[in-house]
Coordinates of N, CA, C and O in Angstrom, one line a residue:
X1 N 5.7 -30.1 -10.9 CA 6.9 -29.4 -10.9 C 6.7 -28.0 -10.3 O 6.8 -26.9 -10.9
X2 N 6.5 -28.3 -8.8 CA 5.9 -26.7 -8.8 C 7.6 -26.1 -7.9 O 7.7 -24.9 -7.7
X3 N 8.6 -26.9 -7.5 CA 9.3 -26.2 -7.1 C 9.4 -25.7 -5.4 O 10.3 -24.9 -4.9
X4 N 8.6 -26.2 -5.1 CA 8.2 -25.0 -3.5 C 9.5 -25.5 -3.0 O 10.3 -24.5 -3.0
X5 N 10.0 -26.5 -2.6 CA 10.9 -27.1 -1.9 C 12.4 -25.9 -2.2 O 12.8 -25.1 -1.3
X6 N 12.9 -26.0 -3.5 CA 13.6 -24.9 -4.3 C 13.6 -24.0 -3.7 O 14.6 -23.8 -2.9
X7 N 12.6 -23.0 -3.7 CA 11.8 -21.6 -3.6 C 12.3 -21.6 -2.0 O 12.9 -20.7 -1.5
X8 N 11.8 -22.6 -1.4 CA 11.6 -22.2 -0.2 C 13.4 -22.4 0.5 O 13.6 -21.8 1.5
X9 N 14.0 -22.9 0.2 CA 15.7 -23.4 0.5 C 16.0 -21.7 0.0 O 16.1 -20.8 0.8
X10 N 16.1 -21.6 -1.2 CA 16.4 -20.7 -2.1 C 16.3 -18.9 -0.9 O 17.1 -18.0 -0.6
X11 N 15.1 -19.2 -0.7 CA 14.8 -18.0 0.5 C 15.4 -18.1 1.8 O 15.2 -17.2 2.6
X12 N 16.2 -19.1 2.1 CA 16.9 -19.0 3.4 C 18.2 -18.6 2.7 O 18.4 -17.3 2.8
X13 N 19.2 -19.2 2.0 CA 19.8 -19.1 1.1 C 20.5 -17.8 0.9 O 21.6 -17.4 1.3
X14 N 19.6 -17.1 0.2 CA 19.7 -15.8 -0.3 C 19.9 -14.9 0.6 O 19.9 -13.7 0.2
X15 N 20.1 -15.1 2.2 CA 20.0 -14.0 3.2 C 21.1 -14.4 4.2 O 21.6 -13.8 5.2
X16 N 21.5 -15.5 3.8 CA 22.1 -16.1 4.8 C 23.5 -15.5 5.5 O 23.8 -15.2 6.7
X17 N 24.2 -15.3 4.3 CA 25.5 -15.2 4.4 C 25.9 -13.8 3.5 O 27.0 -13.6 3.0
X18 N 24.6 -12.8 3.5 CA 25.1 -11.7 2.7 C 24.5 -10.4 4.0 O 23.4 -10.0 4.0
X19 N 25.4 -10.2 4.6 CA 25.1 -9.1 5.4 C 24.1 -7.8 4.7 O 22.9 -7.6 5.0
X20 N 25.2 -7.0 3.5 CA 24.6 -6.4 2.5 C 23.9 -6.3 1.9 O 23.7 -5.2 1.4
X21 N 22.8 -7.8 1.7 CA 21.8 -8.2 1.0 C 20.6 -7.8 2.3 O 19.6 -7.1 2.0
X22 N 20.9 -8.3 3.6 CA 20.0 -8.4 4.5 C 19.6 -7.3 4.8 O 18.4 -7.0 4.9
X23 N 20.7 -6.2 5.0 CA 20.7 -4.4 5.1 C 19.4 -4.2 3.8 O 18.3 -3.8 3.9
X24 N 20.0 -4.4 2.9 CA 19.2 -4.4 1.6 C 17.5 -4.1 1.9 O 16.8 -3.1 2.0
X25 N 17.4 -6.4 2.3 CA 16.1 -6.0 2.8 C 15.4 -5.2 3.3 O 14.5 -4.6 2.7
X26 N 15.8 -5.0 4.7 CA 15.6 -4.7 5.9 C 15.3 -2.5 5.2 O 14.6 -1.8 5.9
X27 N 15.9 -2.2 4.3 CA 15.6 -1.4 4.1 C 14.7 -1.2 3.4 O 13.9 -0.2 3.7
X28 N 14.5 -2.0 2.4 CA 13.1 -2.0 1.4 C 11.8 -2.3 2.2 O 10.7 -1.9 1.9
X29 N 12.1 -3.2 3.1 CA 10.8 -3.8 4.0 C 10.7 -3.5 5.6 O 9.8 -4.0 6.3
X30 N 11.8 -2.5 6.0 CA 11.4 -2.1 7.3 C 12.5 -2.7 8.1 O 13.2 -3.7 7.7
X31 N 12.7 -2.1 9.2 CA 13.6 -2.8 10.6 C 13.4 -4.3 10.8 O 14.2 -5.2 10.7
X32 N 11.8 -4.3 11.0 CA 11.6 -5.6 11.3 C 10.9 -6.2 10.7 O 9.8 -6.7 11.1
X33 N 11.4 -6.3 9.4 CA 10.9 -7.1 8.8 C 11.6 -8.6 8.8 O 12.8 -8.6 9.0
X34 N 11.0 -9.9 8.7 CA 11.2 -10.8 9.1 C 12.0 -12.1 7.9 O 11.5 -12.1 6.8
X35 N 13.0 -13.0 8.4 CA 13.6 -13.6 7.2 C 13.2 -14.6 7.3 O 12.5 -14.9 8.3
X36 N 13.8 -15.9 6.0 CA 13.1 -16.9 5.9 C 14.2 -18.0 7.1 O 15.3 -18.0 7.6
X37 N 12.9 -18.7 7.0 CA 13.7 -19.6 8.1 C 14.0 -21.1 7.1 O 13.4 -21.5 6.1
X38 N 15.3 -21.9 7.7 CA 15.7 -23.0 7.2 C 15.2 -23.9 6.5 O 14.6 -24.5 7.4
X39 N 15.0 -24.7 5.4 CA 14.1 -25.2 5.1 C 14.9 -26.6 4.7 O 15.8 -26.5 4.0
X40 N 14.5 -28.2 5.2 CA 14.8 -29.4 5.3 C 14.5 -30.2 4.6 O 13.9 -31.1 5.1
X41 N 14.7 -30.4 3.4 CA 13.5 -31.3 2.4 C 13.2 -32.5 2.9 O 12.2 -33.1 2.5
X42 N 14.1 -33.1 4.4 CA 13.9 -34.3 4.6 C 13.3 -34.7 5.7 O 13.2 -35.9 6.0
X43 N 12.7 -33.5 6.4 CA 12.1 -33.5 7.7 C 10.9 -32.4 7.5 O 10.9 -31.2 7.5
X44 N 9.9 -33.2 7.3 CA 8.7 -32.4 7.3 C 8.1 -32.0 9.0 O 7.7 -30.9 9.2
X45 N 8.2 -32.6 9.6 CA 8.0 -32.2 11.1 C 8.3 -30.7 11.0 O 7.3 -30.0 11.3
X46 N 9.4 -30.0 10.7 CA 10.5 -29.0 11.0 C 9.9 -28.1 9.6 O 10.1 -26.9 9.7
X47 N 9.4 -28.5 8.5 CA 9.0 -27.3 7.8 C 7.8 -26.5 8.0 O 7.8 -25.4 7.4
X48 N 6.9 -27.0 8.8 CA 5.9 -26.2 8.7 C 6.0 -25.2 9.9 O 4.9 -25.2 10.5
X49 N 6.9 -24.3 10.3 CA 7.7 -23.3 10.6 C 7.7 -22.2 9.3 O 7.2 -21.2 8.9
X50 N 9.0 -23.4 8.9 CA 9.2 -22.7 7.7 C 8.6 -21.7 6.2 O 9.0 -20.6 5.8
X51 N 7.3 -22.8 5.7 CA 6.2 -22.2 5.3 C 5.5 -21.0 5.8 O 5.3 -19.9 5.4
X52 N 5.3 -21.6 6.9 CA 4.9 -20.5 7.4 C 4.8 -18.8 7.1 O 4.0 -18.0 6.7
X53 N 6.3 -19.0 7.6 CA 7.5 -17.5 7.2 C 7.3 -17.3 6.2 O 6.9 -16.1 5.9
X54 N 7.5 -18.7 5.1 CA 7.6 -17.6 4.2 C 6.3 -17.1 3.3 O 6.4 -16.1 2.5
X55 N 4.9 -17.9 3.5 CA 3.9 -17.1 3.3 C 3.7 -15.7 3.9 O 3.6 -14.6 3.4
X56 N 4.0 -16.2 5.7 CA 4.2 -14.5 5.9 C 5.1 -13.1 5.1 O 4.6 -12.0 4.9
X57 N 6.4 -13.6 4.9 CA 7.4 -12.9 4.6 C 6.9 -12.5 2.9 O 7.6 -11.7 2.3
X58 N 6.3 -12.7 2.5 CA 6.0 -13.3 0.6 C 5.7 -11.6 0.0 O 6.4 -11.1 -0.9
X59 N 5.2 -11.3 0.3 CA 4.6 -9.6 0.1 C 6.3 -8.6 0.4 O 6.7 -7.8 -0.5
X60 N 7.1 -8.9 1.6 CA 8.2 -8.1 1.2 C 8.7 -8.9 0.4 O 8.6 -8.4 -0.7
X61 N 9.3 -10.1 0.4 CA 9.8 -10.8 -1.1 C 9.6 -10.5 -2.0 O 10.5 -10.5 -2.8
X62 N 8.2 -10.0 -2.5 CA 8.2 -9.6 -4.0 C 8.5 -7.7 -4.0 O 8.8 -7.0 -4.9
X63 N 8.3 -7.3 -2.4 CA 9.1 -5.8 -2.9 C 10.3 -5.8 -2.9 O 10.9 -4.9 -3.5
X64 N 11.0 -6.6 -2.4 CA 12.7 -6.8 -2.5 C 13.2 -7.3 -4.0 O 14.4 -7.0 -4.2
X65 N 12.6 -8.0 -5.0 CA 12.7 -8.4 -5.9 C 12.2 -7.2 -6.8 O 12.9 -6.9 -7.8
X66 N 11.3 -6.5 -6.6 CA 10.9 -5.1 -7.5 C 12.0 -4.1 -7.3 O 12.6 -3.6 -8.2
X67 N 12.3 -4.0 -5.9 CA 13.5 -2.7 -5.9 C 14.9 -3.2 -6.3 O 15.9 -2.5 -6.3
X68 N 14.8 -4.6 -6.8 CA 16.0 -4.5 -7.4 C 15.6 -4.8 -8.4 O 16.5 -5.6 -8.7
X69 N 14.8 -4.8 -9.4 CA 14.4 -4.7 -10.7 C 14.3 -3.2 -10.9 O 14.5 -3.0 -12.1
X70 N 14.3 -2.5 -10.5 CA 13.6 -1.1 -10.7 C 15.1 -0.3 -10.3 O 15.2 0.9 -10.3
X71 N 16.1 -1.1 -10.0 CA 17.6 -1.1 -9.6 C 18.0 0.2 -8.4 O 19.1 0.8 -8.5
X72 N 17.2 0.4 -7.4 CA 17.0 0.7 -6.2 C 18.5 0.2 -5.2 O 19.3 0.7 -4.4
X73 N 18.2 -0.9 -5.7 CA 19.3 -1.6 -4.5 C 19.9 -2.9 -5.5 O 19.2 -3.5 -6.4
X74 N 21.4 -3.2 -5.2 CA 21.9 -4.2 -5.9 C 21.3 -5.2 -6.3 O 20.3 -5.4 -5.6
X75 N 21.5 -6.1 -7.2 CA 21.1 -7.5 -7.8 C 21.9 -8.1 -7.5 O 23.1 -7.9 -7.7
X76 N 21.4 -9.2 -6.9 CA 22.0 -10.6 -6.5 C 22.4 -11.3 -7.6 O 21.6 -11.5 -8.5
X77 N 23.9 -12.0 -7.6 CA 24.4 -12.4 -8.2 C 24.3 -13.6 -8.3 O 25.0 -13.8 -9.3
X78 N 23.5 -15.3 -7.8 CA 23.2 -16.1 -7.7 C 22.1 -16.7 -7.9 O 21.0 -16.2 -8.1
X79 N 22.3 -18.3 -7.8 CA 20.9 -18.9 -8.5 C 20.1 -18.6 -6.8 O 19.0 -18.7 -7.3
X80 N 20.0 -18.5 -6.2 CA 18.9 -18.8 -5.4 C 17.8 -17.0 -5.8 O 16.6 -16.8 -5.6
X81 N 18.6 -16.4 -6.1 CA 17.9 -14.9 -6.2 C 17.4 -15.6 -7.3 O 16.3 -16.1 -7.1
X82 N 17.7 -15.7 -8.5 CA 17.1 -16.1 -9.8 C 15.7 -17.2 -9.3 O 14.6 -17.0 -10.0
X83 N 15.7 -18.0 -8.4 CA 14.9 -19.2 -8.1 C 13.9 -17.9 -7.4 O 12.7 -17.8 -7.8
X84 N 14.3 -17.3 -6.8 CA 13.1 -16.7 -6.5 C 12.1 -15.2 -6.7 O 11.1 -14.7 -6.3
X85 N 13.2 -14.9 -7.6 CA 12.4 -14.3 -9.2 C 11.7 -15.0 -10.1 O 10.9 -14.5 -10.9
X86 N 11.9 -16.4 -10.2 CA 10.8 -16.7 -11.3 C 9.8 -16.9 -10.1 O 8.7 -16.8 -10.6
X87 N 9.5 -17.3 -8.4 CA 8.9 -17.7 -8.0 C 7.7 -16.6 -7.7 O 6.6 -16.9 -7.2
X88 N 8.3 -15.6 -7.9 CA 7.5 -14.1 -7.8 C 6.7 -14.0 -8.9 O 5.5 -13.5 -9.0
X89 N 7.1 -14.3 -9.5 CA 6.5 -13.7 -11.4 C 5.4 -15.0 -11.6 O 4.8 -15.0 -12.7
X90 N 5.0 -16.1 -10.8 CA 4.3 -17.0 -10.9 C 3.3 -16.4 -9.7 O 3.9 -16.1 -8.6
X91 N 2.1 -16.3 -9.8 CA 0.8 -15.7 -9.9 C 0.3 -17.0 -8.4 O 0.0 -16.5 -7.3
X92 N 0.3 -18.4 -8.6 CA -0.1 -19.2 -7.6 C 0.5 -19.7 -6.8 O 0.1 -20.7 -6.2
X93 N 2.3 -18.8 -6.7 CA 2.7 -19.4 -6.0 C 2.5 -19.4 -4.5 O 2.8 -20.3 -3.8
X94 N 2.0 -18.6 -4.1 CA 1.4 -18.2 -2.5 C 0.2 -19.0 -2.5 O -0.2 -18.9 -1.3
X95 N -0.5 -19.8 -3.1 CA -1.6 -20.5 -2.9 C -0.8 -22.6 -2.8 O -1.1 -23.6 -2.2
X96 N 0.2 -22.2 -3.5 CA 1.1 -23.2 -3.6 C 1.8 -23.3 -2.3 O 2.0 -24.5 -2.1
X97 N 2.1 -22.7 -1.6 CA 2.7 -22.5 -0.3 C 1.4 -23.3 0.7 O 1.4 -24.4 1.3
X98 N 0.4 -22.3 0.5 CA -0.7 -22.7 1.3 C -1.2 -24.5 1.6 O -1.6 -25.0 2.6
X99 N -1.1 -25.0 -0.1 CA -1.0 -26.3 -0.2 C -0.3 -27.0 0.7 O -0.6 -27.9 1.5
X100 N 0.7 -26.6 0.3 CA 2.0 -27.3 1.2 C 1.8 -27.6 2.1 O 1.4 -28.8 2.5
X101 N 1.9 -26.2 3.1 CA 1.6 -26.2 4.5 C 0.2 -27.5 4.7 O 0.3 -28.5 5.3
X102 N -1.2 -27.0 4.0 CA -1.7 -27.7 4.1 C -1.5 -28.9 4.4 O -1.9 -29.4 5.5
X103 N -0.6 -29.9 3.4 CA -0.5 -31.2 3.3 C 0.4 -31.1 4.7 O -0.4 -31.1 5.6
X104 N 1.3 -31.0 4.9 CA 2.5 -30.9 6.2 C 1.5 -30.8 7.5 O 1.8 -31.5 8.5
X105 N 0.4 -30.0 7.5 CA -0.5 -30.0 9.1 C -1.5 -31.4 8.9 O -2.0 -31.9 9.9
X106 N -1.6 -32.1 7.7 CA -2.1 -33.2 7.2 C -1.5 -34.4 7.7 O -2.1 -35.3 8.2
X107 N -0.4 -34.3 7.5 CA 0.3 -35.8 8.2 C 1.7 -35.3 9.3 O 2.6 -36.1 9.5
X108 N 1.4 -33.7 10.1 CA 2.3 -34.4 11.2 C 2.2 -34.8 12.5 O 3.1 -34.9 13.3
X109 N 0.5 -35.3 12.5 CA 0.6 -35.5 13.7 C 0.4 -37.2 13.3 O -0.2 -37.9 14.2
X110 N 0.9 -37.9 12.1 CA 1.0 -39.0 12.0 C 2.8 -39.1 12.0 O 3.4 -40.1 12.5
X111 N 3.4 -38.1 11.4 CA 4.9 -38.7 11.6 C 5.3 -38.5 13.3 O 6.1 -39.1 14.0
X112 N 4.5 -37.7 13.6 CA 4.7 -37.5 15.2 C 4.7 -38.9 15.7 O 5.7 -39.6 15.9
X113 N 3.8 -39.2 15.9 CA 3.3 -40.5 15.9 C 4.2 -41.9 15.8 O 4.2 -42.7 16.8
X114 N 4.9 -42.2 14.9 CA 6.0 -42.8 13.7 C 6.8 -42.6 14.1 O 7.7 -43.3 13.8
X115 N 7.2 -41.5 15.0 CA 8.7 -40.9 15.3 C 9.3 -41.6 17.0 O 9.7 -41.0 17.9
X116 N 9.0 -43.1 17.0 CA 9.2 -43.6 18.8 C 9.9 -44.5 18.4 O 10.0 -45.0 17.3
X117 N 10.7 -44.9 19.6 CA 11.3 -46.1 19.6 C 10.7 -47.4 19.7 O 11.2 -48.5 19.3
X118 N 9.7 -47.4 20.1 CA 8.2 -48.8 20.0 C 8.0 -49.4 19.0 O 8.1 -48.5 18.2
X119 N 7.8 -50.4 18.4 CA 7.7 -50.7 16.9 C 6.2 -50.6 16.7 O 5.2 -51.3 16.9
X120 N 6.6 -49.5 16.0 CA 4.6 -49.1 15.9 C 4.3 -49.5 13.7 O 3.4 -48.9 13.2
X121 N 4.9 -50.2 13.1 CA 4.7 -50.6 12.2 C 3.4 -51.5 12.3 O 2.5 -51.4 11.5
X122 N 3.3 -52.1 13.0 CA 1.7 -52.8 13.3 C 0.9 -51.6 12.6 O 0.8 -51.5 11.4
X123 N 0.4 -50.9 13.2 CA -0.3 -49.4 13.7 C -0.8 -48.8 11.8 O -1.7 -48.1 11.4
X124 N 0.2 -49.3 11.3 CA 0.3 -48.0 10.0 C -0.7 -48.4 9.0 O -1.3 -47.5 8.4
X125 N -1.1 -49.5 8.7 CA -2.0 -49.3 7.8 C -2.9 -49.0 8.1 O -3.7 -48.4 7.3
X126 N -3.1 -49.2 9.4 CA -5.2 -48.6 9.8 C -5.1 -47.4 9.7 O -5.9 -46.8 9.0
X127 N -3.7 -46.6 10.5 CA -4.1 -45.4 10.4 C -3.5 -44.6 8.6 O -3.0 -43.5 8.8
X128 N -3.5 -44.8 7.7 CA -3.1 -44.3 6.8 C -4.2 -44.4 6.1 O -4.7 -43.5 5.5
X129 N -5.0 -45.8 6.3 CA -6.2 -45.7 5.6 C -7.2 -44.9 6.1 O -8.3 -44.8 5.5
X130 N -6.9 -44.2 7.4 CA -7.6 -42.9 8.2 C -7.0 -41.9 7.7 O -7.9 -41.2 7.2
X131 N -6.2 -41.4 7.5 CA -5.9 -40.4 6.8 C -6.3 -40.5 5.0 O -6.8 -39.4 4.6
X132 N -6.1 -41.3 4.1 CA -6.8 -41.5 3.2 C -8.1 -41.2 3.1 O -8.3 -40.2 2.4
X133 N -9.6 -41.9 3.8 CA -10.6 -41.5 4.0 C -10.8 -40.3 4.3 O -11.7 -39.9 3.5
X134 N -10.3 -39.1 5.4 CA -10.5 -38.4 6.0 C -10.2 -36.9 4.9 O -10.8 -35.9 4.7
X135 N -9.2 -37.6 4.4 CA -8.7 -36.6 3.3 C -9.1 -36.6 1.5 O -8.5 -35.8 0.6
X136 N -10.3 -37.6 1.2 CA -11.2 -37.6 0.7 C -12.4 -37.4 0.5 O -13.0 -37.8 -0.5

């Protein structure tokens, strides 16, 4: 139940559609500081972008979440700010990200793979039991 999936939607979310909020940022963490990017629960190919970011981004996330605890700048009125306040106040979640990503650079050059019009179902068990071994 670690949530990343949440966490990481929650952070596109939260910037999306609030100009105000992004000024916000952008003031607590700098001109260019950088936002989270879209996150797909259903396409792993396309998240590990995403991750990315937001390990990058993770350090102004938790000062944007301080200056509005310390009431600097408005509080977000919504569950995705809440989703990523508790995700701040959990200690492993930047190691939890790292996982992620991990597993995601783990199998996409097999969905890559998987992703043709050819019928490559033949193919899958050998190579999964290559990735099983490999990842043992």
């Amino acid at each position: 139940m670690w949530s990343v999936e949440k966490v990481l939607s929650s952070l596109y979310h939260l910037f999306k559609h609030a100009p105000a909020r992004r000024e916000d940022y952008q003031f607590v963490c700098g001109e260019d500081a950088s936002f989270a990017q879209k996150f797909a629960g259903h396409r792993w190919l396309e998240n590990g972008p995403c991750v990315k970011r937001a390990i990058e981004i993770w350090e102004n996330i938790k000062k944007f979440v301080t200056s509005v605890q310390k009431k600097e700048i408005n509080a977000p009125q919504n569950a995705s700010y809440d989703t990523v306040v508790a995700a701040t106040n959990d200690l492993l979640f930047p190691a939890k990200l790292k996982f992620f990503l991990s597993i995601e650079i783990e199998v996409a050059d097999f969905l890559k793979q998987y992703q043709a019009e050819a019928p490559m179902l033949i193919y899958m068990a050998s190579d999964l039991e290559i990735i099983c071994r490999v990842s043992c």
